[in-house]
Amino acid sequence: GLSRNRRLGQMVLLSSVAAGAVMVGMPFAIFSSVTALLRMMERSVGLAPPTADMLHSEKHDNNALFRHVPKLISALAWRELGKFPTPVHRATAKTNAGEQFSFQVKREDLSSPLYGGQKVRTLQHTLAVCESRLSSAPLGSVMRR
């Protein structure tokens, strides 16, 4: 059998290939961003396929990655933990020279009344991978990375 790290590496490769197949004709920068995101996810907790419950109960349109690369829905574990999409607020400020400029602020702090911020988006993948691994583990076993 393949070692666990080698299998995870193959999952990243397959996910990247799947993303590439879906993204034919898209700008290279988008393909590179998706590939980089998948590699970062694999390095953090690894990748795992979604459980049947994840596939049927989650609102996958609320995940930007899945909206742009729908084939990844069946390849990556994910749970929606926050309240999304979060609002974007417009604001204005003045420079030291007195010139006024406008900018937008994405309110990630409103993604959860308990936690807020980027933590919630990170945990959506991390906890889903743990759930997926536990659901496929033999009863009484402990899964180690």
Coordinates of N, CA and C in Angstrom, one line a residue:
G1 N 0.8 -1.2 0.0 CA 0.0 0.0 0.0 C 0.9 1.3 0.0
L2 N 0.3 2.3 -0.4 CA 0.9 3.6 -0.5 C 1.0 4.2 0.9
S3 N 2.0 4.9 1.2 CA 2.1 5.6 2.5 C 1.0 6.7 2.5
R4 N 0.7 7.1 3.7 CA -0.4 8.2 3.9 C 0.0 9.5 3.2
N5 N 1.3 9.9 3.4 CA 1.7 11.2 2.8 C 1.7 11.1 1.3
R6 N 2.1 9.9 0.7 CA 2.1 9.8 -0.7 C 0.6 9.8 -1.3
R7 N -0.3 9.2 -0.5 CA -1.7 9.2 -1.0 C -2.3 10.6 -0.9
L8 N -1.9 11.3 0.1 CA -2.4 12.7 0.2 C -1.8 13.6 -0.9
G9 N -0.5 13.3 -1.2 CA 0.1 14.0 -2.4 C -0.6 13.7 -3.7
Q10 N -1.0 12.5 -3.8 CA -1.7 12.1 -5.0 C -3.1 12.8 -5.1
M11 N -3.7 12.9 -3.9 CA -5.0 13.6 -3.9 C -4.9 15.1 -4.3
V12 N -3.8 15.7 -3.8 CA -3.6 17.1 -4.2 C -3.4 17.2 -5.7
L13 N -2.6 16.3 -6.3 CA -2.3 16.2 -7.7 C -3.6 16.0 -8.5
L14 N -4.4 15.0 -8.0 CA -5.7 14.8 -8.7 C -6.6 16.0 -8.6
S15 N -6.7 16.6 -7.4 CA -7.5 17.8 -7.3 C -7.0 18.9 -8.2
S16 N -5.7 19.1 -8.3 CA -5.1 20.1 -9.2 C -5.4 19.8 -10.6
V17 N -5.4 18.5 -11.0 CA -5.7 18.1 -12.4 C -7.2 18.4 -12.7
A18 N -8.0 18.0 -11.7 CA -9.4 18.2 -11.8 C -9.7 19.7 -12.0
A19 N -9.1 20.5 -11.2 CA -9.2 22.0 -11.3 C -8.8 22.5 -12.6
G20 N -7.7 21.9 -13.1 CA -7.1 22.3 -14.4 C -8.1 22.0 -15.5
A21 N -8.6 20.8 -15.4 CA -9.6 20.3 -16.5 C -10.8 21.2 -16.6
V22 N -11.3 21.6 -15.4 CA -12.5 22.5 -15.4 C -12.1 23.9 -15.8
M23 N -10.9 24.3 -15.6 CA -10.5 25.7 -15.8 C -9.9 25.9 -17.2
V24 N -10.0 25.0 -18.1 CA -9.4 25.2 -19.4 C -10.0 26.5 -20.0
G25 N -9.2 27.4 -20.5 CA -9.7 28.6 -21.1 C -9.7 29.7 -20.1
M26 N -9.5 29.5 -18.8 CA -9.5 30.5 -17.8 C -8.1 31.1 -17.7
P27 N -7.9 32.3 -17.2 CA -6.6 32.9 -17.1 C -5.7 32.1 -16.2
F28 N -4.4 32.1 -16.6 CA -3.4 31.3 -15.9 C -3.3 31.8 -14.4
A29 N -3.5 33.0 -14.1 CA -3.5 33.5 -12.7 C -4.5 32.9 -11.9
I30 N -5.7 32.6 -12.4 CA -6.8 32.0 -11.6 C -6.4 30.5 -11.4
F31 N -5.9 29.8 -12.4 CA -5.5 28.4 -12.3 C -4.4 28.3 -11.2
S32 N -3.4 29.2 -11.3 CA -2.3 29.2 -10.3 C -2.8 29.5 -8.9
S33 N -3.8 30.3 -8.7 CA -4.3 30.6 -7.4 C -5.0 29.4 -6.8
V34 N -5.8 28.7 -7.6 CA -6.5 27.5 -7.2 C -5.5 26.5 -6.8
T35 N -4.5 26.2 -7.6 CA -3.5 25.2 -7.4 C -2.8 25.6 -6.1
A36 N -2.4 26.8 -5.9 CA -1.7 27.2 -4.6 C -2.6 27.0 -3.4
L37 N -3.9 27.3 -3.5 CA -4.8 27.1 -2.4 C -4.9 25.6 -2.1
L38 N -5.0 24.8 -3.1 CA -5.1 23.3 -2.8 C -3.8 22.8 -2.1
R39 N -2.7 23.3 -2.5 CA -1.4 22.9 -1.9 C -1.3 23.4 -0.4
M40 N -1.8 24.6 -0.2 CA -1.8 25.1 1.2 C -2.7 24.3 2.1
M41 N -3.9 23.9 1.6 CA -4.8 23.1 2.3 C -4.2 21.7 2.6
E42 N -3.6 21.1 1.7 CA -2.9 19.8 1.9 C -1.9 19.9 2.9
R43 N -1.1 21.0 2.9 CA 0.0 21.1 3.9 C -0.5 21.3 5.3
S44 N -1.7 21.9 5.5 CA -2.2 22.2 6.8 C -2.8 20.9 7.5
V45 N -3.8 20.4 7.0 CA -4.4 19.2 7.6 C -4.5 18.0 6.6
G46 N -4.2 18.3 5.4 CA -4.3 17.3 4.3 C -5.7 17.4 3.7
L47 N -5.9 16.6 2.8 CA -7.2 16.6 2.0 C -8.0 15.3 2.3
A48 N -9.3 15.4 2.2 CA -10.1 14.2 2.4 C -11.4 14.4 1.6
P49 N -11.9 13.4 1.1 CA -13.2 13.5 0.3 C -14.3 13.9 1.3
P50 N -15.4 14.5 0.8 CA -16.5 14.8 1.6 C -17.3 13.6 2.0
T51 N -18.0 13.6 3.1 CA -18.9 12.5 3.5 C -20.2 12.7 2.6
A52 N -21.0 11.7 2.6 CA -22.3 11.7 1.9 C -23.1 12.9 2.5
D53 N -23.1 13.0 3.8 CA -23.8 14.1 4.5 C -23.4 15.4 4.0
M54 N -22.1 15.6 3.9 CA -21.5 16.9 3.5 C -22.0 17.2 2.0
L55 N -22.1 16.2 1.2 CA -22.5 16.4 -0.2 C -24.0 16.8 -0.3
H56 N -24.8 16.3 0.6 CA -26.2 16.5 0.5 C -26.7 17.7 1.4
S57 N -26.0 18.0 2.5 CA -26.6 19.0 3.4 C -25.9 20.4 3.3
E58 N -24.8 20.5 2.6 CA -24.1 21.9 2.6 C -24.6 22.7 1.4
K59 N -24.6 24.0 1.5 CA -24.9 24.9 0.4 C -23.5 25.3 -0.3
H60 N -23.2 24.5 -1.3 CA -21.9 24.6 -1.9 C -21.7 25.9 -2.7
D61 N -22.8 26.6 -3.0 CA -22.7 27.9 -3.7 C -22.1 28.9 -2.8
N62 N -22.1 28.7 -1.5 CA -21.6 29.7 -0.5 C -20.0 29.6 -0.4
N63 N -19.5 28.6 -1.1 CA -18.0 28.4 -1.1 C -17.5 28.9 -2.5
A64 N -16.7 30.0 -2.5 CA -16.2 30.6 -3.7 C -15.4 29.6 -4.6
L65 N -14.6 28.7 -3.9 CA -13.8 27.7 -4.7 C -14.7 26.8 -5.4
F66 N -15.8 26.3 -4.8 CA -16.7 25.4 -5.4 C -17.6 26.1 -6.5
R67 N -17.9 27.4 -6.3 CA -18.6 28.1 -7.4 C -17.8 28.2 -8.6
H68 N -16.5 28.4 -8.5 CA -15.6 28.5 -9.7 C -15.1 27.2 -10.2
V69 N -15.0 26.2 -9.4 CA -14.5 24.9 -9.8 C -15.4 23.8 -9.2
P70 N -16.6 23.6 -9.8 CA -17.6 22.7 -9.2 C -17.2 21.3 -9.0
K71 N -16.3 20.8 -9.8 CA -15.8 19.4 -9.7 C -15.1 19.1 -8.4
L72 N -14.7 20.2 -7.7 CA -14.0 20.0 -6.4 C -15.0 19.7 -5.3
I73 N -16.3 19.9 -5.5 CA -17.3 19.6 -4.5 C -17.2 18.1 -4.1
S74 N -17.0 17.2 -5.0 CA -17.0 15.8 -4.7 C -15.6 15.3 -4.3
A75 N -14.6 16.3 -4.3 CA -13.2 15.9 -3.9 C -12.7 16.4 -2.6
L76 N -13.3 17.5 -2.1 CA -12.8 18.2 -0.9 C -13.9 18.3 0.2
A77 N -13.5 17.8 1.4 CA -14.4 17.9 2.5 C -14.6 19.4 2.9
W78 N -15.8 19.8 3.2 CA -16.1 21.2 3.6 C -17.4 21.3 4.4
R79 N -17.4 22.1 5.4 CA -18.6 22.4 6.1 C -18.8 23.9 6.3
E80 N -20.0 24.3 6.1 CA -20.3 25.8 6.2 C -20.5 26.0 7.7
L81 N -19.6 26.8 8.3 CA -19.7 27.1 9.8 C -20.1 28.5 10.1
G82 N -20.0 29.4 9.1 CA -20.3 30.8 9.4 C -21.6 31.2 8.7
K83 N -21.8 32.5 8.7 CA -22.9 33.1 8.1 C -22.3 33.9 6.9
F84 N -22.5 33.3 5.7 CA -21.9 33.9 4.5 C -23.0 34.2 3.4
P85 N -22.7 35.0 2.5 CA -21.5 35.9 2.3 C -21.5 37.0 3.4
T86 N -20.4 37.4 3.7 CA -20.2 38.6 4.7 C -20.4 39.8 3.9
P87 N -20.9 40.9 4.5 CA -21.1 42.1 3.7 C -19.8 42.9 3.4
V88 N -19.9 43.7 2.4 CA -18.8 44.6 2.0 C -19.2 46.0 2.3
H89 N -18.5 46.8 3.1 CA -18.9 48.1 3.5 C -17.9 49.1 2.7
R90 N -18.5 50.2 2.3 CA -17.7 51.3 1.7 C -17.4 52.3 2.8
A91 N -16.2 52.8 2.6 CA -15.7 53.8 3.6 C -14.9 54.9 2.8
T92 N -14.7 56.0 3.4 CA -13.8 57.1 2.9 C -12.8 57.5 3.9
A93 N -11.7 58.0 3.5 CA -10.7 58.6 4.4 C -10.0 59.7 3.6
K94 N -9.2 60.4 4.3 CA -8.4 61.5 3.7 C -6.9 61.1 3.9
T95 N -6.1 61.5 2.8 CA -4.7 61.3 2.9 C -4.1 62.5 3.7
N96 N -2.8 62.4 4.0 CA -2.1 63.5 4.7 C -2.2 64.8 4.0
A97 N -2.3 64.7 2.6 CA -2.4 65.9 1.8 C -3.8 66.4 1.7
G98 N -4.8 65.7 2.4 CA -6.1 66.2 2.4 C -7.0 65.7 1.3
E99 N -6.5 64.8 0.4 CA -7.3 64.2 -0.7 C -8.1 63.1 -0.1
Q100 N -9.4 63.1 -0.5 CA -10.3 62.0 -0.1 C -10.2 60.8 -1.0
F101 N -10.3 59.6 -0.5 CA -10.3 58.4 -1.3 C -11.3 57.5 -0.7
S102 N -11.9 56.6 -1.5 CA -12.8 55.6 -1.1 C -12.2 54.2 -1.1
F103 N -12.7 53.3 -0.2 CA -12.2 51.9 -0.2 C -13.3 51.1 0.3
Q104 N -13.2 49.8 0.1 CA -14.2 48.8 0.6 C -13.5 47.9 1.6
V105 N -14.4 47.5 2.6 CA -13.9 46.6 3.7 C -14.8 45.4 3.7
K106 N -14.2 44.2 3.5 CA -14.9 42.9 3.6 C -15.1 42.6 5.1
R107 N -16.3 42.5 5.6 CA -16.5 42.3 7.0 C -16.5 40.8 7.5
E108 N -15.3 40.2 7.4 CA -15.1 38.9 7.9 C -15.4 38.7 9.4
D109 N -15.3 39.8 10.1 CA -15.6 39.7 11.5 C -17.1 39.3 11.8
L110 N -17.9 39.5 10.8 CA -19.4 39.2 10.9 C -19.7 37.8 10.5
S111 N -18.7 37.0 10.2 CA -19.0 35.6 9.7 C -19.5 34.7 10.8
S112 N -19.3 35.0 12.0 CA -19.8 34.2 13.1 C -19.9 35.0 14.4
P113 N -21.1 34.9 15.1 CA -21.2 35.7 16.3 C -20.3 35.2 17.4
L114 N -19.8 34.0 17.3 CA -18.9 33.4 18.3 C -17.5 33.7 18.1
Y115 N -17.0 33.6 16.8 CA -15.6 33.6 16.5 C -15.2 34.8 15.6
G116 N -15.9 34.9 14.5 CA -15.6 35.9 13.5 C -14.2 35.8 12.9
G117 N -14.0 36.5 11.8 CA -12.7 36.6 11.1 C -12.4 35.4 10.3
Q118 N -11.2 35.4 9.8 CA -10.7 34.3 8.9 C -10.7 32.9 9.5
K119 N -10.7 32.9 10.8 CA -10.6 31.6 11.5 C -11.8 30.7 11.1
V120 N -13.0 31.2 10.9 CA -14.1 30.5 10.5 C -13.9 29.8 9.1
R121 N -13.4 30.6 8.2 CA -13.2 30.0 6.8 C -12.2 28.9 6.9
T122 N -11.1 29.1 7.7 CA -10.1 28.0 7.8 C -10.7 26.8 8.4
L123 N -11.5 26.9 9.5 CA -12.1 25.8 10.2 C -13.1 25.0 9.3
Q124 N -13.7 25.7 8.3 CA -14.6 25.0 7.5 C -14.0 23.8 6.8
H125 N -12.7 24.0 6.4 CA -12.0 22.9 5.7 C -11.4 22.0 6.8
T126 N -10.7 22.5 7.8 CA -10.0 21.7 8.7 C -10.9 20.8 9.5
L127 N -12.0 21.2 10.0 CA -12.9 20.4 10.8 C -13.6 19.4 9.8
A128 N -13.9 19.8 8.6 CA -14.5 18.8 7.7 C -13.6 17.7 7.3
V129 N -12.3 18.0 7.2 CA -11.3 16.9 6.9 C -11.3 15.9 8.1
C130 N -11.3 16.5 9.3 CA -11.3 15.6 10.5 C -12.6 14.8 10.6
E131 N -13.7 15.4 10.3 CA -15.0 14.6 10.3 C -15.0 13.5 9.2
S132 N -14.4 13.8 8.0 CA -14.4 12.8 7.0 C -13.5 11.7 7.4
R133 N -12.3 12.0 8.0 CA -11.4 10.9 8.4 C -12.0 10.1 9.5
L134 N -12.7 10.7 10.4 CA -13.3 9.9 11.5 C -14.4 9.1 11.0
S135 N -15.2 9.5 10.1 CA -16.3 8.7 9.6 C -15.8 7.5 8.8
S136 N -14.6 7.5 8.3 CA -14.1 6.4 7.5 C -13.1 5.5 8.3
A137 N -12.9 5.9 9.6 CA -11.9 5.2 10.4 C -12.6 4.0 11.0
P138 N -11.9 2.8 11.1 CA -12.5 1.7 11.8 C -12.8 2.0 13.3
L139 N -13.9 1.5 13.8 CA -14.4 1.7 15.1 C -13.2 1.5 16.1
G140 N -13.0 2.4 17.0 CA -11.9 2.2 18.0 C -10.5 2.6 17.6
S141 N -10.3 3.0 16.4 CA -9.0 3.3 15.9 C -8.7 4.8 16.1
V142 N -7.5 5.2 16.1 CA -7.1 6.6 16.2 C -6.3 6.9 14.9
M143 N -6.8 7.9 14.2 CA -6.1 8.3 13.0 C -5.0 9.3 13.3
R144 N -3.8 9.1 12.8 CA -2.7 10.0 13.0 C -2.2 10.5 11.6
R145 N -1.7 11.7 11.6 CA -1.2 12.3 10.4 C 0.3 12.1 10.4

